[in-house]
Coordinates of C-alpha atoms (C1' of nucleotides) in Angstrom, one line a residue:
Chain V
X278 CA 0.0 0.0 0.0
X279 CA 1.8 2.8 -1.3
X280 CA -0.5 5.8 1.1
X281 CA -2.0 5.8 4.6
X282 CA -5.5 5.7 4.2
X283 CA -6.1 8.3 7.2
X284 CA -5.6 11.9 5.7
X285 CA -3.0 13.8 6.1
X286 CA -4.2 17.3 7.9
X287 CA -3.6 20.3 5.4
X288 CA -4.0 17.9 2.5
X289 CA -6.7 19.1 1.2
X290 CA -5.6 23.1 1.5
X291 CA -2.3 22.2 -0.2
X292 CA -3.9 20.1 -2.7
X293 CA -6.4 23.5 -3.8
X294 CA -3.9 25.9 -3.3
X295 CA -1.4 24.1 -5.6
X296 CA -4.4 24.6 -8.1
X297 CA -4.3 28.1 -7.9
X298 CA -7.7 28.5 -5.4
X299 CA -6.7 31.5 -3.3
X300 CA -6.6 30.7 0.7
X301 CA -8.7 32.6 2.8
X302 CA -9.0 32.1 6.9
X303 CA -12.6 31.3 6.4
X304 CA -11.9 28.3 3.6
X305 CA -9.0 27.3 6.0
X306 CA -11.5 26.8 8.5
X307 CA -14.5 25.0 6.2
X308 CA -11.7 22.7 4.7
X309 CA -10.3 21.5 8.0
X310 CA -14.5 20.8 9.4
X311 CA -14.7 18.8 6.2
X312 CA -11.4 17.0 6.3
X313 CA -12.1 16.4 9.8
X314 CA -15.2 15.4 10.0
X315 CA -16.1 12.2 11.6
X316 CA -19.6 11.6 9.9
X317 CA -21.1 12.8 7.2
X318 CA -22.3 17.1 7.5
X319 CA -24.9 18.9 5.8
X320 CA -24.5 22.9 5.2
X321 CA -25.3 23.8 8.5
X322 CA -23.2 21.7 10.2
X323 CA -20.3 22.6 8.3
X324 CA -21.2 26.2 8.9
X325 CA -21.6 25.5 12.7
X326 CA -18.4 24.0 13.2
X327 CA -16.0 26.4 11.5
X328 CA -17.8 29.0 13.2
X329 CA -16.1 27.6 16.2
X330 CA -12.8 28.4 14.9
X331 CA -13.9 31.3 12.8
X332 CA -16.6 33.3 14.1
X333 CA -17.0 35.1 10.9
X334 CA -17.4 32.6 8.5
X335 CA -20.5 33.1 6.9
X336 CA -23.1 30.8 5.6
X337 CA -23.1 31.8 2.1
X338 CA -19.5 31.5 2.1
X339 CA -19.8 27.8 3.3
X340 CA -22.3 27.4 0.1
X341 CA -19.7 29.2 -2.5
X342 CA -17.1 26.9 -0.7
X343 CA -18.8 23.6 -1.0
X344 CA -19.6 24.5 -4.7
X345 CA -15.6 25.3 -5.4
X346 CA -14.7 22.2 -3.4
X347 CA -17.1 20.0 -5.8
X348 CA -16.0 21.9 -9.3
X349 CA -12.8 20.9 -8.0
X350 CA -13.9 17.2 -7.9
X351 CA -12.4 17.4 -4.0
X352 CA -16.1 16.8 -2.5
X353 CA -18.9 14.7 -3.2
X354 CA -22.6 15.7 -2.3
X355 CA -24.8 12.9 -0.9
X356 CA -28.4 13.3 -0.3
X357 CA -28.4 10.1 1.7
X358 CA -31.6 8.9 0.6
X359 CA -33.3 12.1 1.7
X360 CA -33.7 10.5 5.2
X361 CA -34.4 13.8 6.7
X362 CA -35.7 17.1 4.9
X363 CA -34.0 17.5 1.8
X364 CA -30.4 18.5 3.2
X365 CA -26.9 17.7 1.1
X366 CA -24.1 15.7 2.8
X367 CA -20.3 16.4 1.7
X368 CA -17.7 14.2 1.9
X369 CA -14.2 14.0 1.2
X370 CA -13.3 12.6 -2.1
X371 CA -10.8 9.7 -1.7
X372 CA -8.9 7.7 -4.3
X373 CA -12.1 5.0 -4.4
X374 CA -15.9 5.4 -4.7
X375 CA -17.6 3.9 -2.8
X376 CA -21.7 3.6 -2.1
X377 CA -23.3 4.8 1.1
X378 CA -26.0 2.5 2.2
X379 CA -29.1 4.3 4.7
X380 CA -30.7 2.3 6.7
X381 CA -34.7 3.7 6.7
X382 CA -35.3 2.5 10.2
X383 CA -32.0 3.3 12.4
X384 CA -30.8 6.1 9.8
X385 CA -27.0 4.3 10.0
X386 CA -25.2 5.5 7.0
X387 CA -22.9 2.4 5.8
X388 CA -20.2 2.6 3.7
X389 CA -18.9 0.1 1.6
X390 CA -16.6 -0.2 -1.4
X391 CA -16.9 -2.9 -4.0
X392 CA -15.3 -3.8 -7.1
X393 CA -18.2 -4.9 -8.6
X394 CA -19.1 -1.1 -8.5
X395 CA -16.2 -0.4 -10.6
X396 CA -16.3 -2.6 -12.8
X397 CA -20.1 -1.4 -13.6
X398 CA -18.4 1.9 -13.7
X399 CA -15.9 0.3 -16.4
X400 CA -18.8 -0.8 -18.7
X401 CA -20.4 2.2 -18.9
X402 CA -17.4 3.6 -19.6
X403 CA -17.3 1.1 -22.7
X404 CA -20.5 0.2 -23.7
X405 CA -22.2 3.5 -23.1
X406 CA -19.1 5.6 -23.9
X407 CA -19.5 8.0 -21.3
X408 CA -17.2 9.6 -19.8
X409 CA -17.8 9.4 -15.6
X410 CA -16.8 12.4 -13.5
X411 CA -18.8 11.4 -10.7
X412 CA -20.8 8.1 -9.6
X413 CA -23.2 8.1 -6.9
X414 CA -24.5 5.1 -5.2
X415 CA -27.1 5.3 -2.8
X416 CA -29.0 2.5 -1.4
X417 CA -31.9 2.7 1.3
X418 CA -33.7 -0.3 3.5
X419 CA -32.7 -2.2 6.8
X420 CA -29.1 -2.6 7.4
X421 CA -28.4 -5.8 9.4
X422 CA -29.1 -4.9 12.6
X423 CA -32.6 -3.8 11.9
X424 CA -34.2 -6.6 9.5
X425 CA -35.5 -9.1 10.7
Chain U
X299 CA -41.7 -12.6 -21.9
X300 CA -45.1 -12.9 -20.1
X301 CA -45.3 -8.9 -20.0
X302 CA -45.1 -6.4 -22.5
X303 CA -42.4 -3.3 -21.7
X304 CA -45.0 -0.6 -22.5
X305 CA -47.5 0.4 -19.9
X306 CA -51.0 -0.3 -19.5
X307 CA -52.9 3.2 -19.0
X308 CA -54.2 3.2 -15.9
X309 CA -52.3 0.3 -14.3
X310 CA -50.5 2.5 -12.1
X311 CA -54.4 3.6 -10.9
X312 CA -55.2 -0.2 -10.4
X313 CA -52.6 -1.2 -8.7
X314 CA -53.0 1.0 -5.8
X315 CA -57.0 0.5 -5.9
X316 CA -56.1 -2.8 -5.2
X317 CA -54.1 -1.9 -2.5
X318 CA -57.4 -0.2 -0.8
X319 CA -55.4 3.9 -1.6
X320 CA -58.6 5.7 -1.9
X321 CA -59.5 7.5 -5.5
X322 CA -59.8 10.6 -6.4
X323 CA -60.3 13.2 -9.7
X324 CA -57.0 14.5 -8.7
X325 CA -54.8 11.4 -7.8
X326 CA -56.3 10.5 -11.2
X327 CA -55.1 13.1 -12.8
X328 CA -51.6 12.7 -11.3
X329 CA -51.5 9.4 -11.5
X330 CA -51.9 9.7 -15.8
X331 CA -49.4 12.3 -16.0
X332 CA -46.6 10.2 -14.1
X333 CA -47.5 6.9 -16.4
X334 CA -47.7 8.9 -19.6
X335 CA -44.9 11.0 -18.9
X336 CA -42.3 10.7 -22.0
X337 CA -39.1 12.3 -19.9
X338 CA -38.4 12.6 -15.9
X339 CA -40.5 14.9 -14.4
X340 CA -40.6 16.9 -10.9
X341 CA -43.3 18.0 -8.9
X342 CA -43.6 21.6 -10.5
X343 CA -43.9 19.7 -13.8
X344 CA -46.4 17.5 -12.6
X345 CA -48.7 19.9 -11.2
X346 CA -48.9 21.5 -14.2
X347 CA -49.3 19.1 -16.7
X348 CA -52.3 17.5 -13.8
X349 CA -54.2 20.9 -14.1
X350 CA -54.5 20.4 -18.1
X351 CA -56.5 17.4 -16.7
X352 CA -58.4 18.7 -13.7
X353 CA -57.8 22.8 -12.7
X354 CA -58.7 22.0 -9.2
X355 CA -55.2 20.1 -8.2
X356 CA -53.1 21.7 -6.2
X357 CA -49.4 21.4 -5.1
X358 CA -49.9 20.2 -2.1
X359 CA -51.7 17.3 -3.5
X360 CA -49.4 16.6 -5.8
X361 CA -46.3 16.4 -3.2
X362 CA -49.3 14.2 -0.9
X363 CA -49.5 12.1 -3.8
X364 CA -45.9 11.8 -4.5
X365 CA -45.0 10.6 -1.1
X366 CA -48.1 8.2 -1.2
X367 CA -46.9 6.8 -4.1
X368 CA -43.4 6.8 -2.7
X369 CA -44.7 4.7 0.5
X370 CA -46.0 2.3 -1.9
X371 CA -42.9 1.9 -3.7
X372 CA -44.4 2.9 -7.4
X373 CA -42.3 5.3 -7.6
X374 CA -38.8 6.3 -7.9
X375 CA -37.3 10.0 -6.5
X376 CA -34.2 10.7 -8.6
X377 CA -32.0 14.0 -8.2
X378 CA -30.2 13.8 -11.5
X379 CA -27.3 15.0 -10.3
X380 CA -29.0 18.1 -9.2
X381 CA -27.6 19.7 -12.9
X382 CA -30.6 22.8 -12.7
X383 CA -31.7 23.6 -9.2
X384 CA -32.2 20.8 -6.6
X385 CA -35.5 19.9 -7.4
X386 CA -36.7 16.0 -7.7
X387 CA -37.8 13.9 -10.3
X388 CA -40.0 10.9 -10.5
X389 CA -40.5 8.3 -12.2
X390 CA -42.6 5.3 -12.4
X391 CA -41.2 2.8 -11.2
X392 CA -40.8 -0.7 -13.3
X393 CA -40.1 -4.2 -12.9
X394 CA -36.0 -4.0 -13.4
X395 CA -34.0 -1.2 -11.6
X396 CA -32.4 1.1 -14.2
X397 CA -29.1 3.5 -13.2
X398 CA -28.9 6.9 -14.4
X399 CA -26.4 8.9 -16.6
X400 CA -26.8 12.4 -16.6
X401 CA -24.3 14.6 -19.0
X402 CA -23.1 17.6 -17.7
X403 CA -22.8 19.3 -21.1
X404 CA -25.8 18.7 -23.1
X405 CA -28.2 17.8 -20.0
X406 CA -29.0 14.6 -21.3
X407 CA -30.3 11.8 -19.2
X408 CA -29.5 8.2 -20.8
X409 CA -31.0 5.2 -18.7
X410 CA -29.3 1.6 -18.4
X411 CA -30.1 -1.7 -17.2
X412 CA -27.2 -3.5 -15.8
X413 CA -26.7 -7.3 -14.8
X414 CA -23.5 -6.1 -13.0
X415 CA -26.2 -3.5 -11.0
X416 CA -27.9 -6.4 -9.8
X417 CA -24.9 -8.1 -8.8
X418 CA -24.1 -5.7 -6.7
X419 CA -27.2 -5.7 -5.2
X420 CA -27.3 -9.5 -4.6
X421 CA -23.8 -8.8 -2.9
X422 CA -25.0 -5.9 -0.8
X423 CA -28.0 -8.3 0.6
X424 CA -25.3 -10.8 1.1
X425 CA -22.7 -9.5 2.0
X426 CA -23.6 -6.5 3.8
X427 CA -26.9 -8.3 5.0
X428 CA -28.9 -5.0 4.1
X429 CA -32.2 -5.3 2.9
X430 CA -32.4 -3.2 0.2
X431 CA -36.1 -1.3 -0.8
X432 CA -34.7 1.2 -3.2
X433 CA -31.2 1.9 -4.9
X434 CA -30.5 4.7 -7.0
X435 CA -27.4 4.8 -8.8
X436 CA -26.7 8.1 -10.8
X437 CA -23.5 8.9 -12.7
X438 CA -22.3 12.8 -13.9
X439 CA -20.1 13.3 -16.6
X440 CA -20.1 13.2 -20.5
X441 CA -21.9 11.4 -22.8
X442 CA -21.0 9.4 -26.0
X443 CA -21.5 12.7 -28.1
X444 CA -20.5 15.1 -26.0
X445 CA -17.2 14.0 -25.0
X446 CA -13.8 14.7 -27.4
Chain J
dT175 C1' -2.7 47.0 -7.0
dT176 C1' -6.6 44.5 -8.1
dA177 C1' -9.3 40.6 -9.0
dA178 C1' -11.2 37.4 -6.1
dG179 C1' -13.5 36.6 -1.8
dT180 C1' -16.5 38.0 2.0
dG181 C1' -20.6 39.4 5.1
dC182 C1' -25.0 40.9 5.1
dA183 C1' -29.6 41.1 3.8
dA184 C1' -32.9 40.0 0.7
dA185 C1' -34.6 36.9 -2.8
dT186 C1' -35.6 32.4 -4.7
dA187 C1' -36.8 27.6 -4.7
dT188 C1' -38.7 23.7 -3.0
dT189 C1' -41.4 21.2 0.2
dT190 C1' -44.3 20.9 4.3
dT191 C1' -48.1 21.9 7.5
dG192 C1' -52.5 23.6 9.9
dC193 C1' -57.0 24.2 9.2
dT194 C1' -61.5 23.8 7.5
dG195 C1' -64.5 22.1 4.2
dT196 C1' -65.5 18.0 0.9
dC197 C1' -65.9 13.5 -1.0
dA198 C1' -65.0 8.3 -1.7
dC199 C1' -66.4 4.3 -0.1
Chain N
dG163 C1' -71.9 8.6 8.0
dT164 C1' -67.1 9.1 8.6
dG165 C1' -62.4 9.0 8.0
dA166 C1' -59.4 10.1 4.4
dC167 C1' -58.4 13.7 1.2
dA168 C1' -58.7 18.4 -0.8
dG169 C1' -57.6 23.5 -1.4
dC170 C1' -55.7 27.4 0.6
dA171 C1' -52.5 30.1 2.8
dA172 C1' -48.8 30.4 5.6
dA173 C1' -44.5 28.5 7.3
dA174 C1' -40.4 25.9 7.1
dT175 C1' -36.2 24.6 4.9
dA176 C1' -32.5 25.0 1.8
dT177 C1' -29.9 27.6 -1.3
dT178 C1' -28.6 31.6 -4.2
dT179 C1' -27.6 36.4 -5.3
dG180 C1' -26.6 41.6 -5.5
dC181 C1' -23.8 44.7 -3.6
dA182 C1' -20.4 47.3 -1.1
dC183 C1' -16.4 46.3 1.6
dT184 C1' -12.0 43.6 2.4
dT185 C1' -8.0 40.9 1.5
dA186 C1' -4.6 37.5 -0.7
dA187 C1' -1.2 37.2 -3.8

DNA sequence: TTAAGTGCAAATATTTTGCTGTCAC
DNA sequence: GTGACAGCAAAATATTTGCACTTAA
């Protein structure tokens, strides 16, 4: 395994910055909630934590953050199955997809990583002749603990 | 094949009269533009085309109707890659689950049917014991004509 | 220096809800 | 007859935008 899977803090900051993305103290602190963050975070959330180490940061800057972040292809935006209200949950982007399984009875978010979903990604890719930039995966029922 | 691909008007209406949903003028008229609907349509769409049918209906019937239909699992909610706005679409929902390419360029959405998409479900209720009720897999990027 | 980024407030978009009257069964 | 459904209006939620001020490079 040539890289750690746990991220390296500042990664992502570097990573934009050596793209030319201007660094502000308010994107520091959104980048380091998302790169942080143990679970998956809506807008608000995001907007609620950097607040803590940014009292200015505003919430239309969080908004015109996460929108850079995903043009950049460093996010991805979940909607989770629209568990609850119609929210958008960001992630950091890592080197695999993977597909985020929500259980409709607990709400557990599971993730899971399969190369059956890459190869699926590899025949469309063929057959269809499209060009992926993002794949989204989202599947909703009982996870295990919940079925019967 | 024991069933023929296109729909039987007024199936959709059957179907949940069977189910003891109670009938009326305007889940009627919903109900014909969702299973005569050539392209994905969202609930501003709907309502719409549903007053052609019967002025009366109103948007709140037609999201009430929606997330009936939605409990009774004759009907998928798609986001197409939220590429204008973050509305919803809908679409009826048919025997074989379909994934979902939307092109970022031209806006076109192209549907598939995948065996590899149900193998990955088969491994998900295996592997990950989840008991899946809907799966929604949507990909971004450009299609066959688009791309260089 | 200056183009890009920010806060603020207001606008927009989408969906949900409370209430009262109506209708399907 | 009665419980489920409807319209209406208002609220709730989520996101976007215009503008004048600020700041990174």
């Amino acid at each position: 395994m040539p890289f750690p899977q746990t991220e390296i803090p500042g990664r992502l900051q570097s990573q934009l910055s050596e793209r030319g993305v201007r660094m502000t103290a308010q994107r520091r602190a959104i980048l380091s909630v998302i790169e942080t963050a143990k679970k998956h975070l809506d807008a608000s959330s995001i907007l609620r934590k950097a607040q803590k180490m940014d009292a200015t940061v505003d919430r239309s800057t969080v908004y015109r953050t996460l929108e850079l972040l995903k043009r950049h292809g460093a996010i991805d935006e979940l909607d989770l199955m629209h568990m609850e209200g119609e929210r958008h949950f960001y992630e950091r982007k890592t080197g695999r997809d993977h597909l985020h399984m929500a259980c409709l009875r607990c709400g557990k978010i599971t993730e899971f990583e399969s190369e059956l979903f890459e190869d699926l990604k590899k025949q469309l890719e063929r057959d269809c002749r499209f060009h992926i930039l993002v794949a989204r995966l989202e599947v909703g029922g009982y996870c295990a603990a919940c079925r019967k």
